[in-house]
């Protein structure tokens, strides 16, 4: 028996979700109408149901994210939404708030969001015992850590393989809440990690001035698929419910090809959905928004992962400016086309960009005002106009393979369809046998009519005609026979891939920790009751409940500024050291950095006025 592998793509809305399916996704995840960790990416139940109906034709799963922490007042509405999500035939519910497990939930598979801080075998084992169907692991885990979790649990494991990275462990970042009153755990993060900061030492000496010191490169694990499978991952997740449709198309198609290439030489694995996507373009991850890419920590701490110069997409290098004229410049490098977006770093380190109005060979005429370029400047293309134009149109079609068998008797005709999954549908019609005047010509016509699948999801791969020679049939009858058979096949597929009930049964499995602080993100009475039932005391409520953030850990990050700045004290002998504590400032607030080198994590504290004296 082989193991299914799942490519899981983001859906900011139903149309983007259907595009992801057309481009090869085995599953998509989409935000609920409310209480999603991407608050402005919520979707109405009707749109979610429309996506699900389309997805299930291809045996593609749809998971709905309702993964914020909730107040007591929000619990009733959340339960109403969960019931509607279940009625729409969703394949799973992604949640963070454990208070929901105290409710009478419908029998919907539960998925533990990465916001629940899933980093250890003990935590994942607890979630499995508590009733979860799947766990989304923390992005920070290494391959050995994933293997350990796999060896000690039996639950499905999902892992991010592409997209933007939070600098903190997910669910453990409170910087936005503390500074802007906008909680990442409530889906409204203000992204202060992408802001500029100045780093100074304990003596007030400036180490780095006005850089994006908490901004990370984007994750790209496309080359690590075999390693992740070996470690125990079966669902490969692309980040991006805020990303546009072109991003989702390109990234999904790129990962589809790579996963299919792995499956082709790995007989123990198969795709978890049906149908094959045919593209009108060649996927290229370098042409999609990214801040530079990193493997993060799957191989340990082996690279610098900060994108401290800019949090914007720089794009792909295209060449170097060789001369600057009054209204144009000359470039040496790759061809540039009309409409392309180019960018460069100014001498002060600012990323600046412009649109190409006209490209005359190596001579480039910018649109509007001439940028302040000089010979020797390196140029990057962060918008490929031709590529984006292709992605803006219908750029893929997905079809399920089907074979037909036609049979004719004296008074009846029958057409049987068998799809690539072994589903079988059949239609019989009463029609008296009539000898065809030219049997060979009619048999060819019959074959041609049955070969056309029309505007359906099917690709006809074979036709067997049992009657030799077949009797004459009007084209309208052949088309009706084909249309009704494929319609029955679609109904059969939709019924077969409707998710079955997965009841949730509360229990008293012991939680692996005895006392939890504000980082447990307990915002309602039901969540506190959940932890009490599992033998754990919650010492203080979530920061979102009004807890004073001063002198509390606002971030727990595996990203370390010491390592980024070549001052790591654990894995390398630093060329220099600074007087501690190190501090970040954004011009208004001060943040103290604490380096736990034994655990290899960095903590960020918001300092009160008193602590600065």
Coordinates of C-alpha atoms in Angstrom, one line a residue:
X1 CA 0.0 0.0 0.0
X2 CA 1.4 3.4 -1.0
X3 CA 1.3 6.7 0.9
X4 CA -0.4 9.7 -0.5
X5 CA 1.5 13.0 -0.7
X6 CA -0.4 16.3 -0.6
X7 CA 0.5 19.6 -2.2
X8 CA -1.4 22.2 -0.2
X9 CA -1.9 25.7 -1.7
X10 CA -3.3 28.9 -0.3
X11 CA -6.7 30.4 -1.3
X12 CA -7.2 34.0 -0.5
X13 CA -10.7 33.5 -2.1
X14 CA -12.6 30.8 -3.9
X15 CA -11.4 31.9 -7.4
X16 CA -7.7 31.7 -6.3
X17 CA -8.4 28.3 -4.8
X18 CA -9.9 27.0 -8.0
X19 CA -6.8 28.4 -9.9
X20 CA -4.6 26.5 -7.4
X21 CA -6.5 23.3 -8.2
X22 CA -6.2 23.9 -11.9
X23 CA -2.5 24.2 -11.5
X24 CA -2.0 21.0 -9.6
X25 CA -2.9 21.4 -5.9
X26 CA -4.0 18.3 -4.0
X27 CA -5.6 20.5 -1.3
X28 CA -6.3 24.2 -0.6
X29 CA -6.8 26.1 2.6
X30 CA -9.1 29.1 2.9
X31 CA -10.1 31.5 5.6
X32 CA -13.5 31.2 7.4
X33 CA -15.8 34.2 7.2
X34 CA -14.3 35.4 10.6
X35 CA -11.6 34.4 13.1
X36 CA -9.0 33.5 10.5
X37 CA -5.3 34.2 11.2
X38 CA -5.4 36.4 8.0
X39 CA -8.3 38.6 9.0
X40 CA -8.8 40.3 5.7
X41 CA -8.7 37.0 3.8
X42 CA -12.0 35.8 5.1
X43 CA -14.6 34.3 2.8
X44 CA -18.4 33.8 2.9
X45 CA -19.7 30.3 3.4
X46 CA -21.3 30.3 -0.1
X47 CA -17.9 30.9 -1.7
X48 CA -16.3 28.2 0.4
X49 CA -19.0 25.8 -0.6
X50 CA -18.4 26.7 -4.3
X51 CA -14.7 26.0 -3.9
X52 CA -15.4 22.7 -2.2
X53 CA -17.8 21.5 -4.9
X54 CA -15.2 22.3 -7.5
X55 CA -12.4 20.7 -5.5
X56 CA -14.1 17.4 -4.8
X57 CA -14.5 16.7 -8.5
X58 CA -10.8 16.2 -8.5
X59 CA -10.6 14.5 -5.0
X60 CA -9.0 17.7 -3.8
X61 CA -9.5 18.5 -0.2
X62 CA -10.4 21.9 1.2
X63 CA -9.4 22.9 4.8
X64 CA -11.0 26.0 6.4
X65 CA -8.9 28.2 8.7
X66 CA -10.7 29.5 11.9
X67 CA -7.4 29.8 13.7
X68 CA -7.4 32.9 15.9
X69 CA -7.8 33.0 19.7
X70 CA -11.3 34.0 20.7
X71 CA -13.0 36.0 23.4
X72 CA -15.9 34.6 25.4
X73 CA -18.3 36.8 23.4
X74 CA -17.0 35.4 20.1
X75 CA -17.4 31.7 21.0
X76 CA -21.1 31.3 20.0
X77 CA -20.6 32.8 16.5
X78 CA -17.5 30.7 16.0
X79 CA -19.5 27.6 16.8
X80 CA -22.2 28.6 14.3
X81 CA -19.6 29.1 11.6
X82 CA -18.0 25.7 12.4
X83 CA -21.4 24.1 11.9
X84 CA -21.9 25.8 8.6
X85 CA -18.4 24.9 7.5
X86 CA -19.2 21.2 8.3
X87 CA -22.4 21.4 6.3
X88 CA -20.5 22.7 3.3
X89 CA -18.6 19.4 3.3
X90 CA -15.2 20.9 4.2
X91 CA -12.4 18.3 4.7
X92 CA -10.9 19.8 7.8
X93 CA -11.0 22.7 10.3
X94 CA -7.7 24.5 11.2
X95 CA -7.9 25.9 14.7
X96 CA -5.7 27.5 17.4
X97 CA -8.1 28.2 20.3
X98 CA -8.4 25.1 22.5
X99 CA -11.6 26.5 24.0
X100 CA -13.3 25.2 20.9
X101 CA -12.7 21.7 22.0
X102 CA -15.0 22.3 25.0
X103 CA -17.9 22.7 22.6
X104 CA -20.3 20.2 21.0
X105 CA -18.4 20.3 17.7
X106 CA -19.7 18.7 14.5
X107 CA -17.7 15.6 13.3
X108 CA -15.2 17.5 11.3
X109 CA -11.5 16.6 11.2
X110 CA -9.5 19.0 13.4
X111 CA -6.1 20.4 12.3
X112 CA -3.8 22.0 14.9
X113 CA -2.6 25.3 13.4
X114 CA 1.1 26.2 13.5
X115 CA -0.1 29.0 15.8
X116 CA -0.4 26.3 18.5
X117 CA 3.5 26.1 18.7
X118 CA 4.0 22.5 17.6
X119 CA 7.7 22.0 18.2
X120 CA 8.2 18.8 20.3
X121 CA 7.1 15.2 20.2
X122 CA 5.4 15.7 23.6
X123 CA 3.2 18.5 22.3
X124 CA 2.3 16.7 19.1
X125 CA 1.6 13.4 20.9
X126 CA -0.7 15.4 23.2
X127 CA -2.6 16.9 20.3
X128 CA -3.0 13.5 18.7
X129 CA -4.4 12.0 21.9
X130 CA -6.6 15.1 22.5
X131 CA -8.4 14.4 19.2
X132 CA -6.7 16.2 16.4
X133 CA -6.5 14.6 13.0
X134 CA -3.4 16.6 11.7
X135 CA -0.7 18.9 13.1
X136 CA 0.9 21.7 11.3
X137 CA 4.5 21.7 12.5
X138 CA 6.5 24.8 13.4
X139 CA 8.6 26.1 10.5
X140 CA 11.7 26.2 12.6
X141 CA 12.1 22.4 13.0
X142 CA 15.1 20.6 11.5
X143 CA 14.9 17.3 9.7
X144 CA 16.1 15.3 12.7
X145 CA 13.5 17.0 14.9
X146 CA 10.7 16.1 12.4
X147 CA 11.9 12.5 12.3
X148 CA 11.7 12.3 16.1
X149 CA 8.2 13.6 16.1
X150 CA 7.3 11.2 13.3
X151 CA 8.8 8.2 15.2
X152 CA 6.8 9.0 18.3
X153 CA 3.4 9.9 16.8
X154 CA 1.0 8.5 14.2
X155 CA -0.8 11.8 13.3
X156 CA -0.7 13.4 9.9
X157 CA 2.2 16.0 9.7
X158 CA 2.0 19.1 7.6
X159 CA 4.9 21.4 7.0
X160 CA 5.4 24.8 5.2
X161 CA 7.7 24.5 2.2
X162 CA 7.4 28.0 0.6
X163 CA 6.5 31.6 1.4
X164 CA 7.0 34.4 3.9
X165 CA 8.5 33.6 7.3
X166 CA 7.5 35.0 10.7
X167 CA 10.6 35.9 12.6
X168 CA 9.1 34.5 15.8
X169 CA 7.8 31.0 16.4
X170 CA 4.2 31.2 15.2
X171 CA 1.8 31.9 18.0
X172 CA 4.6 33.2 20.1
X173 CA 4.9 36.8 18.7
X174 CA 3.3 39.7 20.6
X175 CA 5.3 42.6 19.1
X176 CA 2.3 43.8 17.0
X177 CA -0.1 43.5 19.9
X178 CA 2.2 45.4 22.3
X179 CA 3.1 48.2 19.9
X180 CA 0.0 48.7 17.8
X181 CA -2.8 46.8 19.6
X182 CA -3.1 44.5 16.6
X183 CA -2.6 40.8 17.5
X184 CA -1.1 38.2 15.2
X185 CA -3.0 35.7 17.2
X186 CA -6.2 37.5 16.3
X187 CA -5.3 37.8 12.6
X188 CA -4.4 41.5 12.4
X189 CA -0.7 41.6 12.6
X190 CA 0.8 45.0 11.7
X191 CA 4.1 43.3 10.7
X192 CA 6.5 45.3 12.9
X193 CA 9.1 42.7 12.0
X194 CA 9.4 44.4 8.6
X195 CA 10.2 47.8 10.1
X196 CA 13.5 49.5 10.5
X197 CA 15.5 49.2 13.8
X198 CA 18.8 50.4 15.2
X199 CA 20.9 47.9 17.2
X200 CA 23.1 49.2 20.1
X201 CA 25.1 47.5 22.8
X202 CA 24.9 47.9 26.6
X203 CA 27.1 51.0 26.5
X204 CA 24.8 52.7 24.0
X205 CA 27.3 52.2 21.1
X206 CA 25.4 51.8 17.8
X207 CA 26.2 48.5 16.1
X208 CA 23.8 48.6 13.1
X209 CA 21.7 51.7 12.2
X210 CA 18.3 51.9 10.6
X211 CA 18.1 48.4 9.0
X212 CA 15.3 45.8 8.8
X213 CA 16.9 43.7 11.5
X214 CA 13.9 41.5 12.2
X215 CA 12.9 40.9 8.6
X216 CA 13.6 37.4 7.2
X217 CA 14.0 36.0 3.7
X218 CA 11.3 33.8 2.3
X219 CA 11.2 30.0 2.7
X220 CA 11.9 27.8 -0.3
X221 CA 12.2 24.0 0.3
X222 CA 11.4 22.9 -3.3
X223 CA 14.7 21.0 -3.4
X224 CA 14.1 19.3 0.0
X225 CA 10.9 17.4 -0.9
X226 CA 12.7 13.9 -0.7
X227 CA 14.3 14.8 2.6
X228 CA 11.0 15.9 4.1
X229 CA 9.2 12.8 2.9
X230 CA 11.9 10.7 4.4
X231 CA 11.5 12.6 7.7
X232 CA 7.7 12.0 7.8
X233 CA 6.0 14.9 6.1
X234 CA 3.1 14.0 3.9
X235 CA 1.5 17.5 3.4
X236 CA 3.6 20.3 1.8
X237 CA 2.1 23.7 2.5
X238 CA 2.6 26.9 0.5
X239 CA 2.2 30.1 2.5
X240 CA 0.2 33.0 0.9
X241 CA -3.5 33.7 1.6
X242 CA -2.6 37.3 1.1
X243 CA -0.8 36.6 -2.2
X244 CA -2.4 37.2 -5.7
X245 CA -3.5 34.7 -8.1
X246 CA -0.4 34.8 -10.3
X247 CA 1.8 33.9 -7.2
X248 CA -0.4 31.0 -6.4
X249 CA -0.5 29.7 -10.0
X250 CA 3.3 29.8 -10.4
X251 CA 4.3 28.4 -7.0
X252 CA 1.7 25.6 -7.1
X253 CA 2.8 24.6 -10.6
X254 CA 6.5 24.6 -9.7
X255 CA 5.9 22.4 -6.6
X256 CA 3.5 20.1 -8.6
X257 CA 6.2 19.3 -11.0
X258 CA 8.8 18.7 -8.3
X259 CA 6.6 16.4 -6.2
X260 CA 5.5 14.5 -9.3
X261 CA 9.1 14.0 -10.3
X262 CA 9.7 12.5 -6.8
X263 CA 6.7 10.2 -7.0
X264 CA 7.7 9.0 -10.5
X265 CA 10.8 7.4 -9.0
X266 CA 9.3 6.5 -5.6
X267 CA 6.9 3.5 -5.8
X268 CA 5.9 3.8 -2.2
X269 CA 4.1 7.1 -2.7
X270 CA 1.2 8.5 -4.9
X271 CA -0.7 11.7 -5.4
X272 CA -3.6 12.3 -3.0
X273 CA -5.9 13.8 -5.7
X274 CA -6.9 13.1 -9.3
X275 CA -6.3 14.8 -12.7
X276 CA -3.4 16.2 -14.5
X277 CA -2.7 20.0 -15.0
X278 CA -1.6 21.1 -18.4
X279 CA 0.2 24.5 -18.3
X280 CA 0.6 27.3 -20.8
X281 CA 3.8 28.5 -19.1
X282 CA 7.0 27.2 -17.5
X283 CA 6.9 27.7 -13.7
X284 CA 9.8 29.9 -12.4
X285 CA 9.9 30.7 -8.7
X286 CA 12.5 33.5 -9.3
X287 CA 9.8 35.4 -11.2
X288 CA 7.4 35.4 -8.2
X289 CA 7.5 37.8 -5.2
X290 CA 10.2 36.8 -2.8
X291 CA 12.7 38.6 -0.4
X292 CA 15.4 36.2 -1.3
X293 CA 15.1 32.6 -0.2
X294 CA 16.3 30.4 2.6
X295 CA 16.0 26.7 3.7
X296 CA 15.5 28.1 7.2
X297 CA 16.5 25.4 9.7
X298 CA 15.8 22.1 8.2
X299 CA 19.6 21.4 8.0
X300 CA 20.3 23.3 11.2
X301 CA 21.8 26.8 11.5
X302 CA 23.8 26.8 8.3
X303 CA 23.1 30.1 6.6
X304 CA 22.2 33.7 7.2
X305 CA 18.4 34.1 6.9
X306 CA 17.9 37.9 7.5
X307 CA 16.6 40.2 4.7
X308 CA 17.9 43.2 6.6
X309 CA 18.4 45.6 3.6
X310 CA 14.8 45.6 2.5
X311 CA 11.5 43.7 3.2
X312 CA 10.4 44.1 -0.4
X313 CA 10.9 41.8 -3.3
X314 CA 14.2 42.5 -5.1
X315 CA 13.7 39.9 -7.9
X316 CA 16.1 38.3 -10.3
X317 CA 19.4 40.0 -11.3
X318 CA 19.3 41.2 -14.9
X319 CA 22.5 43.1 -15.4
X320 CA 24.6 46.2 -14.8
X321 CA 24.3 49.8 -15.9
X322 CA 27.2 50.7 -18.3
X323 CA 26.2 54.2 -19.2
X324 CA 23.5 56.8 -18.3
X325 CA 22.1 59.3 -20.8
X326 CA 19.6 62.1 -20.5
X327 CA 16.4 60.0 -20.8
X328 CA 17.7 56.5 -21.0
X329 CA 20.5 54.2 -19.8
X330 CA 22.5 51.2 -21.3
X331 CA 22.5 47.8 -19.6
X332 CA 24.8 44.8 -20.0
X333 CA 23.0 41.6 -19.2
X334 CA 19.7 39.8 -19.8
X335 CA 17.1 41.2 -22.2
X336 CA 14.7 43.7 -20.8
X337 CA 11.1 44.1 -22.2
X338 CA 8.6 46.8 -22.3
X339 CA 6.5 47.0 -19.1
X340 CA 9.1 45.2 -16.9
X341 CA 9.7 46.4 -13.4
X342 CA 13.3 47.0 -12.5
X343 CA 14.9 48.0 -9.2
X344 CA 18.3 48.9 -7.7
X345 CA 19.9 49.8 -4.4
X346 CA 20.9 53.5 -4.1
X347 CA 24.3 54.4 -2.6
X348 CA 22.4 55.0 0.8
X349 CA 21.1 51.4 0.6
X350 CA 17.5 52.3 -0.3
X351 CA 15.7 50.0 -2.7
X352 CA 14.3 52.0 -5.6
X353 CA 12.3 50.9 -8.6
X354 CA 10.8 52.0 -11.9
X355 CA 8.8 50.7 -14.9
X356 CA 10.4 50.2 -18.3
X357 CA 8.5 52.3 -20.9
X358 CA 10.6 51.1 -23.9
X359 CA 13.5 48.7 -24.4
X360 CA 15.5 49.3 -27.5
X361 CA 18.0 46.5 -27.4
X362 CA 20.4 47.4 -24.5
X363 CA 19.1 51.0 -24.3
X364 CA 16.3 51.3 -21.7
X365 CA 13.9 54.2 -21.5
X366 CA 12.2 54.4 -18.1
X367 CA 8.5 55.4 -17.7
X368 CA 8.2 58.9 -16.3
X369 CA 11.1 60.5 -14.4
X370 CA 14.6 59.2 -15.0
X371 CA 15.8 57.3 -11.9
X372 CA 19.1 58.3 -10.3
X373 CA 21.3 55.6 -11.8
X374 CA 25.0 55.5 -12.4
X375 CA 27.4 53.3 -14.3
X376 CA 28.1 50.1 -12.3
X377 CA 24.7 49.9 -10.6
X378 CA 23.3 46.4 -10.5
X379 CA 19.7 46.0 -11.7
X380 CA 17.1 43.4 -10.7
X381 CA 13.8 42.5 -12.4
X382 CA 11.0 42.4 -9.7
X383 CA 8.2 42.4 -12.3
X384 CA 8.4 40.3 -15.4
X385 CA 5.6 41.8 -17.5
X386 CA 5.4 39.0 -20.1
X387 CA 5.3 36.3 -17.5
X388 CA 2.6 38.1 -15.4
X389 CA 0.5 38.7 -18.5
X390 CA 0.5 34.9 -19.1
X391 CA -0.5 34.2 -15.5
X392 CA -3.2 36.9 -15.7
X393 CA -5.0 34.7 -18.3
X394 CA -6.3 31.1 -18.2
X395 CA -2.9 29.4 -17.8
X396 CA -3.8 25.8 -17.0
X397 CA -6.5 23.2 -17.5
X398 CA -6.9 20.1 -15.3
X399 CA -8.4 16.9 -16.6
X400 CA -9.2 13.5 -15.2
X401 CA -8.5 10.5 -17.5
X402 CA -11.5 8.5 -18.6
X403 CA -11.9 5.5 -20.9
X404 CA -15.2 4.6 -22.7
X405 CA -16.7 1.3 -23.6
X406 CA -19.6 1.4 -26.1
X407 CA -22.0 -1.5 -26.6
X408 CA -25.1 -1.8 -28.9
X409 CA -27.9 -4.4 -28.9
X410 CA -31.0 -4.7 -31.1
X411 CA -33.0 -2.2 -29.1
X412 CA -30.5 -0.6 -26.6
X413 CA -27.2 1.2 -26.5
X414 CA -24.9 1.4 -23.5
X415 CA -21.9 3.6 -22.7
X416 CA -19.6 2.8 -19.7
X417 CA -17.0 5.3 -18.4
X418 CA -14.2 4.3 -16.0
X419 CA -12.0 7.1 -14.7
X420 CA -8.4 7.0 -13.5
X421 CA -9.5 6.3 -9.9
X422 CA -11.6 3.2 -10.9
X423 CA -15.0 5.0 -10.6
X424 CA -17.5 3.5 -13.0
X425 CA -20.6 5.1 -14.5
X426 CA -23.0 3.8 -17.1
X427 CA -25.9 5.0 -19.3
X428 CA -28.3 2.9 -21.3
X429 CA -30.8 4.2 -23.8
X430 CA -33.5 2.6 -25.8
X431 CA -32.7 2.9 -29.5
X432 CA -33.6 0.4 -32.3
X433 CA -30.7 -1.0 -34.3
X434 CA -30.4 0.6 -37.8
X435 CA -27.9 -0.7 -40.3
X436 CA -25.4 2.0 -41.2
X437 CA -25.1 2.6 -44.9
X438 CA -21.3 3.1 -44.6
X439 CA -20.3 1.2 -41.4
X440 CA -16.6 2.2 -41.5
X441 CA -17.4 5.9 -41.9
X442 CA -20.0 5.7 -39.1
X443 CA -17.7 3.9 -36.7
X444 CA -15.1 6.6 -37.3
X445 CA -17.8 9.2 -36.6
X446 CA -18.9 7.4 -33.4
X447 CA -15.3 7.3 -32.2
X448 CA -14.8 11.1 -32.9
X449 CA -18.0 12.0 -31.1
X450 CA -17.1 10.0 -28.0
X451 CA -13.6 11.4 -28.0
X452 CA -14.9 14.9 -27.4
X453 CA -15.3 15.6 -23.7
X454 CA -16.7 19.1 -24.2
X455 CA -16.6 21.6 -21.4
X456 CA -16.0 18.9 -18.7
X457 CA -13.1 17.9 -16.4
X458 CA -12.5 14.8 -18.4
X459 CA -9.8 13.7 -20.9
X460 CA -10.9 10.7 -23.0
X461 CA -7.9 8.4 -23.2
X462 CA -9.4 5.3 -24.8
X463 CA -12.6 4.1 -26.6
X464 CA -13.6 0.5 -27.0
X465 CA -16.5 -0.2 -29.4
X466 CA -17.8 -3.7 -28.7
X467 CA -20.4 -3.7 -31.6
X468 CA -18.8 -4.6 -34.9
X469 CA -20.0 -3.0 -36.9
X470 CA -22.2 -0.6 -34.9
X471 CA -25.6 0.4 -36.1
X472 CA -26.4 4.0 -37.2
X473 CA -27.0 6.6 -34.4
X474 CA -27.8 10.3 -34.8
X475 CA -25.1 12.6 -33.5
X476 CA -27.6 14.0 -31.0
X477 CA -28.1 10.5 -29.5
X478 CA -24.3 9.9 -29.2
X479 CA -23.8 13.3 -27.5
X480 CA -26.6 12.6 -25.1
X481 CA -25.2 9.2 -24.2
X482 CA -21.8 10.7 -23.6
X483 CA -23.1 13.7 -21.7
X484 CA -25.3 11.7 -19.3
X485 CA -22.6 9.2 -18.7
X486 CA -20.0 11.8 -17.8
X487 CA -22.6 13.6 -15.6
X488 CA -23.3 10.4 -13.7
X489 CA -19.5 10.0 -13.3
X490 CA -19.2 13.5 -11.9
X491 CA -22.0 12.8 -9.4
X492 CA -20.3 9.6 -8.4
X493 CA -17.0 11.4 -7.8
X494 CA -18.6 14.1 -5.7
X495 CA -20.4 11.5 -3.6
X496 CA -17.4 9.3 -3.2
X497 CA -15.1 12.2 -2.1
X498 CA -17.5 13.7 0.4
X499 CA -15.7 13.6 3.7
X500 CA -17.0 11.1 6.3
X501 CA -17.7 12.0 9.9
X502 CA -14.8 12.3 12.3
X503 CA -16.4 12.7 15.7
X504 CA -14.5 14.6 18.4
X505 CA -14.5 13.0 21.9
X506 CA -13.2 15.1 24.8
X507 CA -10.8 13.3 27.1
X508 CA -8.4 14.0 30.0
X509 CA -5.1 13.2 28.3
X510 CA -2.4 15.0 30.5
X511 CA -0.8 18.1 29.0
X512 CA 3.0 17.9 28.9
X513 CA 3.4 21.0 31.0
X514 CA 2.0 21.7 34.5
X515 CA 1.9 25.5 34.4
X516 CA 1.3 27.8 31.4
X517 CA 1.8 31.6 31.2
X518 CA 0.4 34.2 28.8
X519 CA 2.1 32.4 25.9
X520 CA -0.5 29.7 26.1
X521 CA -2.8 32.4 24.5
X522 CA -5.8 31.7 26.7
X523 CA -8.4 34.4 26.0
X524 CA -11.6 32.8 27.1
X525 CA -13.0 30.7 29.9
X526 CA -13.4 27.6 27.8
X527 CA -9.7 27.5 26.9
X528 CA -8.8 27.7 30.6
X529 CA -11.3 24.9 31.3
X530 CA -9.7 22.8 28.5
X531 CA -6.2 23.1 30.1
X532 CA -7.7 22.4 33.6
X533 CA -9.3 19.3 32.3
X534 CA -5.9 18.1 31.0
X535 CA -4.2 18.8 34.3
X536 CA -2.6 22.2 33.6
X537 CA -2.8 25.5 35.4
X538 CA -2.9 28.7 33.4
X539 CA -1.1 31.4 35.5
X540 CA -2.1 34.4 33.4
X541 CA -4.3 35.2 30.5
X542 CA -3.3 36.0 26.9
X543 CA -1.6 39.3 26.3
X544 CA -4.6 40.2 24.2
X545 CA -6.7 40.0 27.4
X546 CA -5.0 43.1 28.8
X547 CA -1.8 41.8 30.3
X548 CA 0.9 44.5 30.5
X549 CA 3.5 43.8 27.8
X550 CA 6.3 45.6 29.5
X551 CA 9.3 43.4 30.3
X552 CA 7.6 40.4 28.9
X553 CA 8.9 38.2 26.1
X554 CA 7.4 39.6 22.9
X555 CA 9.1 37.2 20.6
X556 CA 10.7 33.9 20.8
X557 CA 12.8 33.5 17.7
X558 CA 15.2 30.9 16.4
X559 CA 16.5 33.6 14.1
X560 CA 19.5 35.2 16.0
X561 CA 21.0 38.6 15.4
X562 CA 24.3 37.4 16.8
X563 CA 24.5 34.8 14.1
X564 CA 23.3 37.2 11.4
X565 CA 26.0 39.7 12.4
X566 CA 28.9 37.1 12.6
X567 CA 29.0 37.2 16.5
X568 CA 27.6 33.8 17.2
X569 CA 28.9 32.5 20.5
X570 CA 27.8 28.8 20.0
X571 CA 28.7 27.7 16.5
X572 CA 31.6 30.0 15.7
X573 CA 34.2 32.0 17.5
X574 CA 33.1 35.6 17.1
X575 CA 35.5 38.1 15.7
X576 CA 34.2 40.6 18.2
X577 CA 31.8 40.8 21.1
X578 CA 29.6 43.6 22.4
X579 CA 28.6 44.7 25.9
X580 CA 25.2 43.3 26.8
X581 CA 22.3 43.7 26.9
X582 CA 21.9 44.5 23.2
X583 CA 18.9 46.6 22.4
X584 CA 16.8 47.4 19.4
X585 CA 15.0 50.7 19.0
X586 CA 12.5 51.9 16.4
X587 CA 12.9 55.5 17.5
X588 CA 10.0 55.3 20.0
X589 CA 10.4 52.1 21.9
X590 CA 13.3 50.0 23.2
X591 CA 13.5 46.3 23.0
X592 CA 16.0 44.2 25.0
X593 CA 17.5 41.1 23.4
X594 CA 18.2 38.0 25.4
X595 CA 20.2 35.2 23.8
X596 CA 19.6 31.7 25.2
X597 CA 22.5 30.0 23.5
X598 CA 21.9 26.7 25.1
X599 CA 18.5 26.4 23.4
X600 CA 19.7 28.5 20.5
X601 CA 16.9 31.1 20.6
X602 CA 16.6 34.8 20.8
X603 CA 14.0 36.6 23.1
X604 CA 12.8 40.1 22.5
X605 CA 11.4 42.1 25.4
X606 CA 9.6 45.4 25.4
X607 CA 11.4 47.5 28.0
X608 CA 9.5 49.7 30.4
X609 CA 10.7 53.2 31.2
X610 CA 11.8 52.1 34.6
X611 CA 14.0 49.2 33.2
X612 CA 15.9 51.7 31.1
X613 CA 17.0 53.9 34.0

